Coordinates of C-alpha atoms and ligand atoms in Angstrom, one line a residue:
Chain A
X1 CA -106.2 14.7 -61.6
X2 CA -103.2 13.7 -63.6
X3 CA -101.2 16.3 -65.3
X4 CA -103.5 15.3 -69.0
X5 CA -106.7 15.6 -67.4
X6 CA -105.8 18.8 -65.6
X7 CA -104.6 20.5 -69.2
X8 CA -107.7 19.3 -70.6
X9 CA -109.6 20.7 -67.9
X10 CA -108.0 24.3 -68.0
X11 CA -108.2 24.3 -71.6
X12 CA -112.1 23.5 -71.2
X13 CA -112.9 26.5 -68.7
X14 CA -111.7 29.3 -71.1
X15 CA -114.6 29.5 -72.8
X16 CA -116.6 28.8 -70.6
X17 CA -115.1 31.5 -67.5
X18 CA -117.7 33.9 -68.0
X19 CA -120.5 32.3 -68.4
X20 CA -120.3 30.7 -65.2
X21 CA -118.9 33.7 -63.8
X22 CA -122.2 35.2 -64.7
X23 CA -124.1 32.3 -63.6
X24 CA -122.9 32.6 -60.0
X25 CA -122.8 36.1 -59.6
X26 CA -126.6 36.4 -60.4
X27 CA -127.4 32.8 -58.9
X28 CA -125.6 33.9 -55.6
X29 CA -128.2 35.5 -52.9
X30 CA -125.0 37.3 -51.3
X31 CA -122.7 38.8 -53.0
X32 CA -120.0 37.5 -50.7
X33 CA -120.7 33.6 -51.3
X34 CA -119.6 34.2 -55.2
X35 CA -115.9 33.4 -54.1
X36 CA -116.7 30.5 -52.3
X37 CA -119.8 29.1 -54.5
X38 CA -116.9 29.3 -57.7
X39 CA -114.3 27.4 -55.7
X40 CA -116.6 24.8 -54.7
X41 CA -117.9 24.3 -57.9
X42 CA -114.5 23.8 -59.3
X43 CA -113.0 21.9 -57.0
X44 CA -116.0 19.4 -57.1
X45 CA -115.8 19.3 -61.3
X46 CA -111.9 19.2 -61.0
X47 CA -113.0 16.0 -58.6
X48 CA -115.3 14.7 -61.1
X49 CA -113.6 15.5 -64.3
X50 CA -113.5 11.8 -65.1
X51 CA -116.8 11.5 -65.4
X52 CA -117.6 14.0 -67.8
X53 CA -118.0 12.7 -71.3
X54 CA -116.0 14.7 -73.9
X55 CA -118.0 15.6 -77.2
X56 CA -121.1 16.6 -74.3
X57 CA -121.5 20.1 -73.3
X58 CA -119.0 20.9 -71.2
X59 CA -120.5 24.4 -70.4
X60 CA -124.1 22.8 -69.2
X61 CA -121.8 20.0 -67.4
X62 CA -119.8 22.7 -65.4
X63 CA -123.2 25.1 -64.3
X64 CA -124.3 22.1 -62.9
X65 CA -121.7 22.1 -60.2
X66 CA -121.6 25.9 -60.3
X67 CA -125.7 25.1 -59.3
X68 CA -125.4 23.1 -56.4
X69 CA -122.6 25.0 -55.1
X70 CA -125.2 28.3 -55.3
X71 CA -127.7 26.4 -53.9
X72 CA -125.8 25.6 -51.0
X73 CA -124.8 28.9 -50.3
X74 CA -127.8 30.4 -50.8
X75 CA -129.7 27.9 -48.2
X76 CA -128.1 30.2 -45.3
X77 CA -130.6 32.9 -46.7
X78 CA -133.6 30.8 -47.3
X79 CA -135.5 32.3 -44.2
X80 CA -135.3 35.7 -46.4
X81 CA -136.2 34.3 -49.5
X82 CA -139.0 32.8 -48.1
X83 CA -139.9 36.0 -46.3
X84 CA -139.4 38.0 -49.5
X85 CA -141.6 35.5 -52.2
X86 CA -144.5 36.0 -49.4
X87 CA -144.4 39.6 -49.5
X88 CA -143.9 40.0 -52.8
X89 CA -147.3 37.3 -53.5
X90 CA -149.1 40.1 -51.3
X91 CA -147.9 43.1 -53.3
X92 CA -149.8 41.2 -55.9
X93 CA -153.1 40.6 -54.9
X94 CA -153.3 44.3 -53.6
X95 CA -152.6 45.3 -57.4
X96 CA -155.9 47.0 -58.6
X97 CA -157.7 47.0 -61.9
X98 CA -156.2 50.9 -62.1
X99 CA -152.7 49.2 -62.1
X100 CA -153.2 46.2 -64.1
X101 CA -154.1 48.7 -66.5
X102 CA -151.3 51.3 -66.3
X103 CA -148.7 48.5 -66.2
X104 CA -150.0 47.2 -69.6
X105 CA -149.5 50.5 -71.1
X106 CA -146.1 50.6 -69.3
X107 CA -145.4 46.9 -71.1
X108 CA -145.9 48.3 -74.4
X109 CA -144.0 51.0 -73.9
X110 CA -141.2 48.9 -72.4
X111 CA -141.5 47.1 -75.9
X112 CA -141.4 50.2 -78.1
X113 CA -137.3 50.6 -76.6
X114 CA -136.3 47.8 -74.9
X115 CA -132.4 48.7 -75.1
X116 CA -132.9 51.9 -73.8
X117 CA -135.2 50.8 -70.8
X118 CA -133.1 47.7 -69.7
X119 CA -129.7 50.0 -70.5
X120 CA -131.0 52.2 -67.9
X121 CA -132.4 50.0 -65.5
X122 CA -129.0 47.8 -64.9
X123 CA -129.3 47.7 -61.5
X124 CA -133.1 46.9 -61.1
X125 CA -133.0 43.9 -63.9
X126 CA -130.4 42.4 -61.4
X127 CA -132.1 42.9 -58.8
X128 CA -135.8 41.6 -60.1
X129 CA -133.3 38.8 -61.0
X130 CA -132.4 38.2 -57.3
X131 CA -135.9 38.0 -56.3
X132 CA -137.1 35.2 -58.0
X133 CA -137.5 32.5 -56.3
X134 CA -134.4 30.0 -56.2
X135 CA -135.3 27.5 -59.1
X136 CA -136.9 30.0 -61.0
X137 CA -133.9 32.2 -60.9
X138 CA -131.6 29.0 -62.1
X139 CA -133.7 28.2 -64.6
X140 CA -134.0 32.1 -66.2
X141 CA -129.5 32.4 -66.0
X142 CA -129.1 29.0 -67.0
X143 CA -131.4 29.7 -70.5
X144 CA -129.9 33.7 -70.3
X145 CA -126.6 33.3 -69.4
X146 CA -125.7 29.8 -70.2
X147 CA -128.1 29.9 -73.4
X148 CA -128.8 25.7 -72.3
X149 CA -131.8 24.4 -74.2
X150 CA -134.4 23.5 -71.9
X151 CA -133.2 19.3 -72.3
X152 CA -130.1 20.8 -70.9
X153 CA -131.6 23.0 -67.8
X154 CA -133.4 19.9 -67.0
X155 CA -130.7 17.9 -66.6
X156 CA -128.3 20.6 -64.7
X157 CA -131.8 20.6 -62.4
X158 CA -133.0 16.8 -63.0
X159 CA -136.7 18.2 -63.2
X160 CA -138.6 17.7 -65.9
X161 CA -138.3 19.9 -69.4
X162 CA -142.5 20.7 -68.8
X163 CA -141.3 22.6 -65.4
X164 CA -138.2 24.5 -67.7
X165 CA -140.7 26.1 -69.5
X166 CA -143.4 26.7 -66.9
X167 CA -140.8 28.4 -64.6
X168 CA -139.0 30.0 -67.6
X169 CA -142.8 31.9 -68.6
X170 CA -143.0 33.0 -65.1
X171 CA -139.7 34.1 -64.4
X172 CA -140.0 36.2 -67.7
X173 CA -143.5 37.0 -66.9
X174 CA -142.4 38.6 -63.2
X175 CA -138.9 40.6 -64.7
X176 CA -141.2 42.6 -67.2
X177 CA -143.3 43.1 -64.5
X178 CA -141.0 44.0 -61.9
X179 CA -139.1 46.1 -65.1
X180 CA -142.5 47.9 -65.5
X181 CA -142.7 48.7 -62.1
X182 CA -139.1 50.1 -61.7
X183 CA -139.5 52.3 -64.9
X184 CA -142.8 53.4 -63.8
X185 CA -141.3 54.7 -60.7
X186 CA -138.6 56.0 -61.9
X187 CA -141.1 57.7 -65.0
X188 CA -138.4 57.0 -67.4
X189 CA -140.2 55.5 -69.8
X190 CA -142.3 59.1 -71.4
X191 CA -139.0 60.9 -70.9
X192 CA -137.5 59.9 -73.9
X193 CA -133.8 59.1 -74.0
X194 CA -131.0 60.6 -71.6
X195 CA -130.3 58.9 -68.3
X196 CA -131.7 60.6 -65.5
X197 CA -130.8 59.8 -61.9
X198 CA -133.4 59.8 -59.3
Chain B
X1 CA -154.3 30.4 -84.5
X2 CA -155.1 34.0 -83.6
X3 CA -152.8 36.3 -82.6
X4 CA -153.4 35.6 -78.8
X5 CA -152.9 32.4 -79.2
X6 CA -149.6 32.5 -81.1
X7 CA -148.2 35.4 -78.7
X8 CA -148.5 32.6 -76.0
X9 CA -145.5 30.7 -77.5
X10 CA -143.5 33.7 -78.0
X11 CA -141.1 32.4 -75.0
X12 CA -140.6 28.7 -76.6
X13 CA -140.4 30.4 -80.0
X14 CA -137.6 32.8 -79.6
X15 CA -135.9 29.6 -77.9
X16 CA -135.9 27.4 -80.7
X17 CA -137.8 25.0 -78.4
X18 CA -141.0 24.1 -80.3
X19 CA -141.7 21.4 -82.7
X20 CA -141.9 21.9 -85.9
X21 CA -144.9 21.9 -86.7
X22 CA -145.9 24.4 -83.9
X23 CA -142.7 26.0 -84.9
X24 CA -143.7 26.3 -88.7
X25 CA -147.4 27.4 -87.8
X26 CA -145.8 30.3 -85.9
X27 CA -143.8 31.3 -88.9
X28 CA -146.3 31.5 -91.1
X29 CA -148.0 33.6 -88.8
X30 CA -145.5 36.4 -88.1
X31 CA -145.3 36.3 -92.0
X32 CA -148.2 37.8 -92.8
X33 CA -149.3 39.5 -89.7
X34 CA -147.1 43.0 -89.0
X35 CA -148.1 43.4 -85.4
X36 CA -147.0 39.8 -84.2
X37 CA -143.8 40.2 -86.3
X38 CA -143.6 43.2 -84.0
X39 CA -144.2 41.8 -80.5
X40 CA -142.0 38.8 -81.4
X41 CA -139.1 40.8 -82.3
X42 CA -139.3 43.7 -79.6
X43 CA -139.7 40.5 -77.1
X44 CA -136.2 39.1 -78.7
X45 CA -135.0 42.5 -78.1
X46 CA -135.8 42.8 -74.8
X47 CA -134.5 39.5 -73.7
X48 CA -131.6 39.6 -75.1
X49 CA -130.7 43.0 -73.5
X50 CA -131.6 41.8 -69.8
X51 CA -129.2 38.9 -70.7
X52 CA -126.5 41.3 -72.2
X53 CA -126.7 43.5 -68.6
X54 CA -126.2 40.0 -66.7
X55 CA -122.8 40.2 -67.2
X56 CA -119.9 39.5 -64.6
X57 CA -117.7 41.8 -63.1
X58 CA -113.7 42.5 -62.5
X59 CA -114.6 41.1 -58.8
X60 CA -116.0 37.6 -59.9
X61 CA -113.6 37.7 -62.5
X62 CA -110.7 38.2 -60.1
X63 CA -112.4 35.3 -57.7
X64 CA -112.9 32.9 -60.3
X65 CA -109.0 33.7 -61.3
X66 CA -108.2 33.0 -57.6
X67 CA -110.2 29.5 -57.6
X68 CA -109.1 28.5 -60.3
X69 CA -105.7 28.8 -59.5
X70 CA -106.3 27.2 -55.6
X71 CA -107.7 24.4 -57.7
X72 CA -105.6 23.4 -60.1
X73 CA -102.3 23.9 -57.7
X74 CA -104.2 21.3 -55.4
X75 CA -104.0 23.2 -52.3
X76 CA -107.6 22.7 -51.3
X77 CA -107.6 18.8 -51.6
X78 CA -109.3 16.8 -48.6
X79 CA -109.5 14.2 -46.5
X80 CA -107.8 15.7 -44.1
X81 CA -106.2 12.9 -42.1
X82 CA -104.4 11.8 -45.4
X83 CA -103.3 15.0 -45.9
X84 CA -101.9 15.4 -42.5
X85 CA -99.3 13.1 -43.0
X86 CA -98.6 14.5 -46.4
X87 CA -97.9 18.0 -44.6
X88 CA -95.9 16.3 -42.1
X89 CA -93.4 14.4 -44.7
X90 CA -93.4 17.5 -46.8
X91 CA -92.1 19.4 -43.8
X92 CA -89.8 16.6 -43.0
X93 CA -88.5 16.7 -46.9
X94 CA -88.2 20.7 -46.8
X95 CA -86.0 20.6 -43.5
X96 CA -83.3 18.0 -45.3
X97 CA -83.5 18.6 -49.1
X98 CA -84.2 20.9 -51.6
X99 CA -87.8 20.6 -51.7
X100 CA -87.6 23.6 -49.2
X101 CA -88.0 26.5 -52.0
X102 CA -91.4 24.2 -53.1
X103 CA -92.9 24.3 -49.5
X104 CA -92.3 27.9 -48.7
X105 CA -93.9 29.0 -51.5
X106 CA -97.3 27.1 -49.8
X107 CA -99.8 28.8 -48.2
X108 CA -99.7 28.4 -44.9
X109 CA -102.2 29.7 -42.0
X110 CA -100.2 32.9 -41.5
X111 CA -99.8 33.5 -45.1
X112 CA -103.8 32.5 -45.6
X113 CA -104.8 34.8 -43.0
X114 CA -102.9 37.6 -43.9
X115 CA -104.0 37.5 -47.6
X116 CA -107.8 37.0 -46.7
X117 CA -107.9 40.3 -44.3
X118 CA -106.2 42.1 -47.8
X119 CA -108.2 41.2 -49.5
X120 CA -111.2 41.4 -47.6
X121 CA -110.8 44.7 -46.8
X122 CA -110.2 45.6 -50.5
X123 CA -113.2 44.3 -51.7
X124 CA -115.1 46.4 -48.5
X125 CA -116.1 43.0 -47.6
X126 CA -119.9 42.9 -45.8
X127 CA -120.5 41.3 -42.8
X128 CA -123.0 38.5 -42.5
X129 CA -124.1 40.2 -39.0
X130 CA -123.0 43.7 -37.8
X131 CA -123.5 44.2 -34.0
X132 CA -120.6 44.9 -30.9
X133 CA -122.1 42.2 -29.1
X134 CA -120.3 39.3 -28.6
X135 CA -123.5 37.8 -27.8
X136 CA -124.6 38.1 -31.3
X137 CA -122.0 37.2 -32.7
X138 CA -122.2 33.4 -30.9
X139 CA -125.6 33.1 -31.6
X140 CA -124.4 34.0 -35.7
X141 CA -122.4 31.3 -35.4
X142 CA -124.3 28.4 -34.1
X143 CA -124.6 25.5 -36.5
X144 CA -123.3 26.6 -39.2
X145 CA -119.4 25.5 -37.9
X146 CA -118.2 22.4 -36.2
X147 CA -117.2 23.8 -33.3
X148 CA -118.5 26.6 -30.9
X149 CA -117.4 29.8 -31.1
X150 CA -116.8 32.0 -28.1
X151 CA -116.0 35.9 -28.1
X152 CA -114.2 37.7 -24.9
X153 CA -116.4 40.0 -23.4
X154 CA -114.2 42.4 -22.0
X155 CA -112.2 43.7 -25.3
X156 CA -114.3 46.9 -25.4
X157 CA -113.1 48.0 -22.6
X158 CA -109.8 47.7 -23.8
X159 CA -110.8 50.3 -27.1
X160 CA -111.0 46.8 -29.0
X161 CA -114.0 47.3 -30.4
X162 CA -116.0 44.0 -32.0
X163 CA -117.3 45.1 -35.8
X164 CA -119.3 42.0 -36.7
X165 CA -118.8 39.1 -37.9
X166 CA -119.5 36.5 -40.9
X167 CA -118.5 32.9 -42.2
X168 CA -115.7 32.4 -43.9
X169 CA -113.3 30.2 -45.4
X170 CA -108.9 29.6 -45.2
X171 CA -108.4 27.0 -47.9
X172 CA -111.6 25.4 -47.6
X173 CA -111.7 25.6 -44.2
X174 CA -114.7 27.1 -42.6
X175 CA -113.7 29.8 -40.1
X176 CA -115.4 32.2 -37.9
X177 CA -114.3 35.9 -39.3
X178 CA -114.7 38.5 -36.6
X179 CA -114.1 42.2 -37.8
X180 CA -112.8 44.4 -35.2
X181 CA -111.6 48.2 -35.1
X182 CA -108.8 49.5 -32.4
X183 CA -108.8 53.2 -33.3
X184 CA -110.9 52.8 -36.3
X185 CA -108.0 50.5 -37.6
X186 CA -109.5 47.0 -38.8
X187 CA -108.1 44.0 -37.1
X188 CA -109.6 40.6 -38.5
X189 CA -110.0 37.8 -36.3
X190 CA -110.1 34.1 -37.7
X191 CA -111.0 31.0 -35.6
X192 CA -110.6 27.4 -36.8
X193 CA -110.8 23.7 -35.3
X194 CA -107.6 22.5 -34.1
X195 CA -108.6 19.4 -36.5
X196 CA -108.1 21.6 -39.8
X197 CA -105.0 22.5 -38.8
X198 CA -103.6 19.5 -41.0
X199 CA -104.9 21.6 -44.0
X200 CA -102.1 24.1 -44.0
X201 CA -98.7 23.4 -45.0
X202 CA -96.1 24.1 -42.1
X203 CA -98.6 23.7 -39.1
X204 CA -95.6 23.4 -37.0
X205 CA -94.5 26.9 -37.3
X206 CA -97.1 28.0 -35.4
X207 CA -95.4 27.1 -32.2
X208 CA -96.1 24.7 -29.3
X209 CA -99.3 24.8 -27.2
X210 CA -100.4 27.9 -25.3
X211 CA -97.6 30.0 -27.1
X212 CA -98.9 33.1 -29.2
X213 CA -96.6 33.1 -32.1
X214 CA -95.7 36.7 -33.7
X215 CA -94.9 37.7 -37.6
X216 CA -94.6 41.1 -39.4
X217 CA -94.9 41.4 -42.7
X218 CA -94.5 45.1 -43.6
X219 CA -97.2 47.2 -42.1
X220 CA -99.2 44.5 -41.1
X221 CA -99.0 42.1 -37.9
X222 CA -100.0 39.1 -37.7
X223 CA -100.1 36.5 -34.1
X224 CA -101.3 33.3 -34.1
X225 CA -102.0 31.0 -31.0
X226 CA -103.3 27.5 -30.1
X227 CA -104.9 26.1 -27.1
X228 CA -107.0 23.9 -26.1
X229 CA -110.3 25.6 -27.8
X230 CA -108.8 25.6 -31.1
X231 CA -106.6 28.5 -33.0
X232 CA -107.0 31.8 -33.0
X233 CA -105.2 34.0 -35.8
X234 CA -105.4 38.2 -35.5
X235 CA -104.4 39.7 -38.5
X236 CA -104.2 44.0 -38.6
X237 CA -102.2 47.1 -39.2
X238 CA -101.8 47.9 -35.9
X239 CA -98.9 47.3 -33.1
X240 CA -98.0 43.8 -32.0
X241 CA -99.5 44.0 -28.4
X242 CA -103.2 44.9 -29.8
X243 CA -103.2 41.3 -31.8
X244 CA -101.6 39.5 -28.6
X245 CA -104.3 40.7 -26.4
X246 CA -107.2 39.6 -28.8
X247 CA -105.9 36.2 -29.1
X248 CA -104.9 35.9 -25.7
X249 CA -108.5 36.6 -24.9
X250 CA -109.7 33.9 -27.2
X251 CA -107.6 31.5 -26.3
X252 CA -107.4 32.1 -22.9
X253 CA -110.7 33.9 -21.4
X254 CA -113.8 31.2 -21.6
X255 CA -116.7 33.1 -20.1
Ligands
LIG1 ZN1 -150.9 38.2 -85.3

C-alpha cells in the first residue's frame, strides 16, 4: 500500500472500528481468536484495498474480510458446534405442549418490556448469540451490528438474498426463544423491575 | 391480510426490506389496527435492544488498536523468503548507517515474545487445552502447525510444572504456546519453525546454533535457543536458570 492508499484506508476504518469490532467479538466462537480474526481481516483488506471501489460500502466491504477471517477461526471449534446444534435440536422436540404454552405467555411478556428484559439478560443474549449456528449467527450481526441490507449480507456471504431472510427469521425466531427460556429461569420476567442476581 | 398474516412480515418490515407494495399494505394495516401497531413496535424495541447489548469491549477495542497498528506499520507482511533478504539488508544497513534507531525500534522475536506473555497474562488468557501432560499437549497440536511439536517429559520432576497449552501467533506466525508454572510463577513457552524465523527483524541476535541466548528486561527473563528442531523461546518472571532448563529441554531432549 502506498503512503495515499494507506491514509485513505485509516481514514476509512474510524467509522467503521466498532462495528467490526462488534462483528468479531460476537462472530468469534472463542473469545481468544478475536485478536487474531481482526488482524487477519485487516491485513487481508489492507492487501486488497485496491480493489475496493470507493463510493461502495466500505463498512459491508470490510465485514466481509472480518467474515472469513471468523470463519476460519471458528472451523477449529466446528466439532462443538456441531455437537452443540444437535443437542440443542433435541432440547426441542422434548418441548411439550405445557411449554409451548408457558413460553408464549413468557413471549408476550418479553414484549410488554423488552429494555428491561434484554438489559438484564446481557450475558444470555450473547450467549443465545453464540449458539446459533455459524451462518446463521453472521447473518443476525451482520443485519444487527453492521445494520447491512439483506443485498448486502448476501454479498459479504455470496448466498442468495431468499436465504438472508430465511436464516434472519430463524435466528430471531431461536434468540426470543432462547431469551424466553433464560427469563423464565431466572423468573425475572413477573418480578417487575430491579436486577436480581441468581 | 389478517393480522397473522401481516405479523409474518414483521422481520422484513422493520428492515425496510419489502416492496412497496407489501410494504404499503403493511402500513395501512398497523394504521388502523392498535394491536399490530403494538407487536410491531414492541418487536422494533426488542431488536434493537439485543443489538444495543452487542456491543464491543475495551479488550477488542485494545486488539483491534493493536492490529491496526501491526498492519499499517507493515510488520506482518509475507512471503517470507522475500522478506528474508529484506531483514538481512536491513540488519546490514543498521550495522553501517543511521538506519540503526529505525531497526531497533522493530519487533523482534525477544521483543514479540516478551510482549505476548504480558499481555497474555493480563488479559488471563485461556488455554485452548488445560492438562500437565505433555502427551496432551502433542496430540493438541497435531495438524494445526507445520511442524511437530514435542514437550520434555521430565520437567515435572524438576518443579516445572506444564499448565496447558493453545495456538498462537508472533507476528503472524503460528506458534505453539505452552503455559507453565515454577512455584506458581507463569513461565510461557513459544515454539516456531526455524523457516519463520525470517519474519522477525534481527534474527541474528539470537545467537549461533545450539547456543541459548539470555536477555533481562526488568523483572522478567527471557532465553531463546535454536537447534535443529526449530526455536524455542521461554519468557517468565522467574531466575535465568529456570528458562535455560526449559529450552534446553526442548531443544535438546527428543523423547
Ligand atoms: Zn392487526
Amino acid at each position: 500500500m502506498d503512503r495515499r492508499a494507506r491514509d485513505r484506508f485509516t481514514e476509512l476504518l474510524k467509522p467503521v472500528a466498532r462495528a467490526a469490532q462488534a462483528y468479531a467479538r460476537h462472530l468469534a466462537w472463542h473469545r481468544n481468536d478475536v485478536e487474531d480474526i481482526l488482524q487477519t481481516a485487516l491485513l487481508n483488506a489492507s492487501r486488497k484495498f485496491g480493489d475496493y471501489a470507493e463510493g461502495t460500502s466500505f463498512k459491508a466491504w470490510l465485514l466481509q474480510f472480518v467474515t472469513y477471517a471468523a470463519f476460519n477461526a471458528n472451523r477449529r471449534h466446528e466439532q462443538i458446534d456441531a455437537h452443540e446444534l444437535m443437542a440443542d435440536t433435541e432440547a426441542l422436540d422434548r418441548l411439550t405442549a405445557v411449554e409451548v404454552l408457558t413460553h408464549e405467555v413468557a413471549y408476550a411478556e418479553l414484549l410488554q418490556a423488552p429494555e428491561r428484559v434484554v438489559g438484564q439478560l446481557g450475558q444470555e443474549v450473547q450467549e443465545a448469540v453464540r449458539a446459533l449456528p455459524a451462518k446463521r449467527r453472521s447473518i443476525f450481526l451482520l443485519r444487527a451490528i453492521g445494520e447491512l441490507s439483506y443485498r448486502e449480507i448476501a454479498d459479504v456471504l455470496t448466498v442468495p438474498v431468499g436465504t438472508v431472510m430465511g436464516e434472519l427469521w430463524r435466528a430471531r425466531k431461536e434468540l426470543r426463544e432462547a431469551l424466553c427460556e433464560y427469563a423464565q429461569q431466572r423468573g425475572r420476567l413477573r418480578e417487575g423491575g430491579g436486577t436480581h442476581v441468581v | 391480510m389478517s393480522c397473522d398474516e401481516i405479523r409474518r412480515w414483521v422481520s422484513p418490515y422493520l428492515d425496510s426490506e419489502l416492496d412497496p407494495h407489501t410494504n404499503f399494505e403493511i402500513a395501512q394495516h398497523l394504521e388502523a389496527c392498535a394491536a399490530c401497531r403494538q407487536v410491531f413496535e414492541a418487536e422494533r424495541r426488542l431488536e434493537a435492544s439485543m443489538a444495543a447489548s452487542l456491543v464491543t469491549d475495551p479488550q477488542t477495542q485494545t486488539a483491534w488498536d493493536r492490529a491496526v497498528h501491526r498492519v499499517l506499520a507493515g510488520g506482518v507482511v509475507r512471503p517470507r523468503r522475500w522478506h528474508v533478504a529484506v531483514a538481512a539488508v536491513a540488519l546490514f544497513l543498521g550495522l553501517v548507517g543511521g538506519w540503526r534507531g529505525w531497526i531497533m525500534a522493530r519487533q523482534d522475536l525477544v521483543r514479540s515474545a516478551l510482549r505476548n506473555h504480558q499481555e497474555y497474562l493480563a488479559n488471563r488468557m485461556t488455554l485452548d487445552v488445560q492438562s500437565s501432560s505433555p502427551e496432551a499437549a502433542e496430540a493438541f497440536f497435531v495438524n494445526k502447525l507445520p511442524f511437530p511439536v514435542r514437550c520434555p517429559r521430565h520437567l515435572g520432576d524438576q518443579g516445572i510444572r506444564l499448565i496447558g497449552a493453545r495456538l498462537c501467533h508472533l507476528k503472524q506466525v503460528p506458534v505453539a504456546y505452552l503455559l507453565y508454572h515454577v512455584d506458581s510463577r507463569p513461565i510461557s513457552v513459544f515454539l516456531l519453525d526455524t523457516d519463520d524465523l525470517g519474519q522477525f527483524w534481527q534474527a541474528a541476535a539470537l545467537g549461533p546454533p545450539d547456543s541459548p541466548q539470555g536477555y533481562r528486561f526488568g523483572r522478567s527473563g527471557v532465553v531463546t535457543v535454536r537447534s535443529a528442531h526449530g526455536v524455542v523461546c521461554a519468557v517468565g518472571e522467574v531466575p535465568q536458570a529456570a528458562l535455560e532448563r526449559i529450552v534446553a529441554s526442548y531443544a535438546f531432549e527428543r523423547t
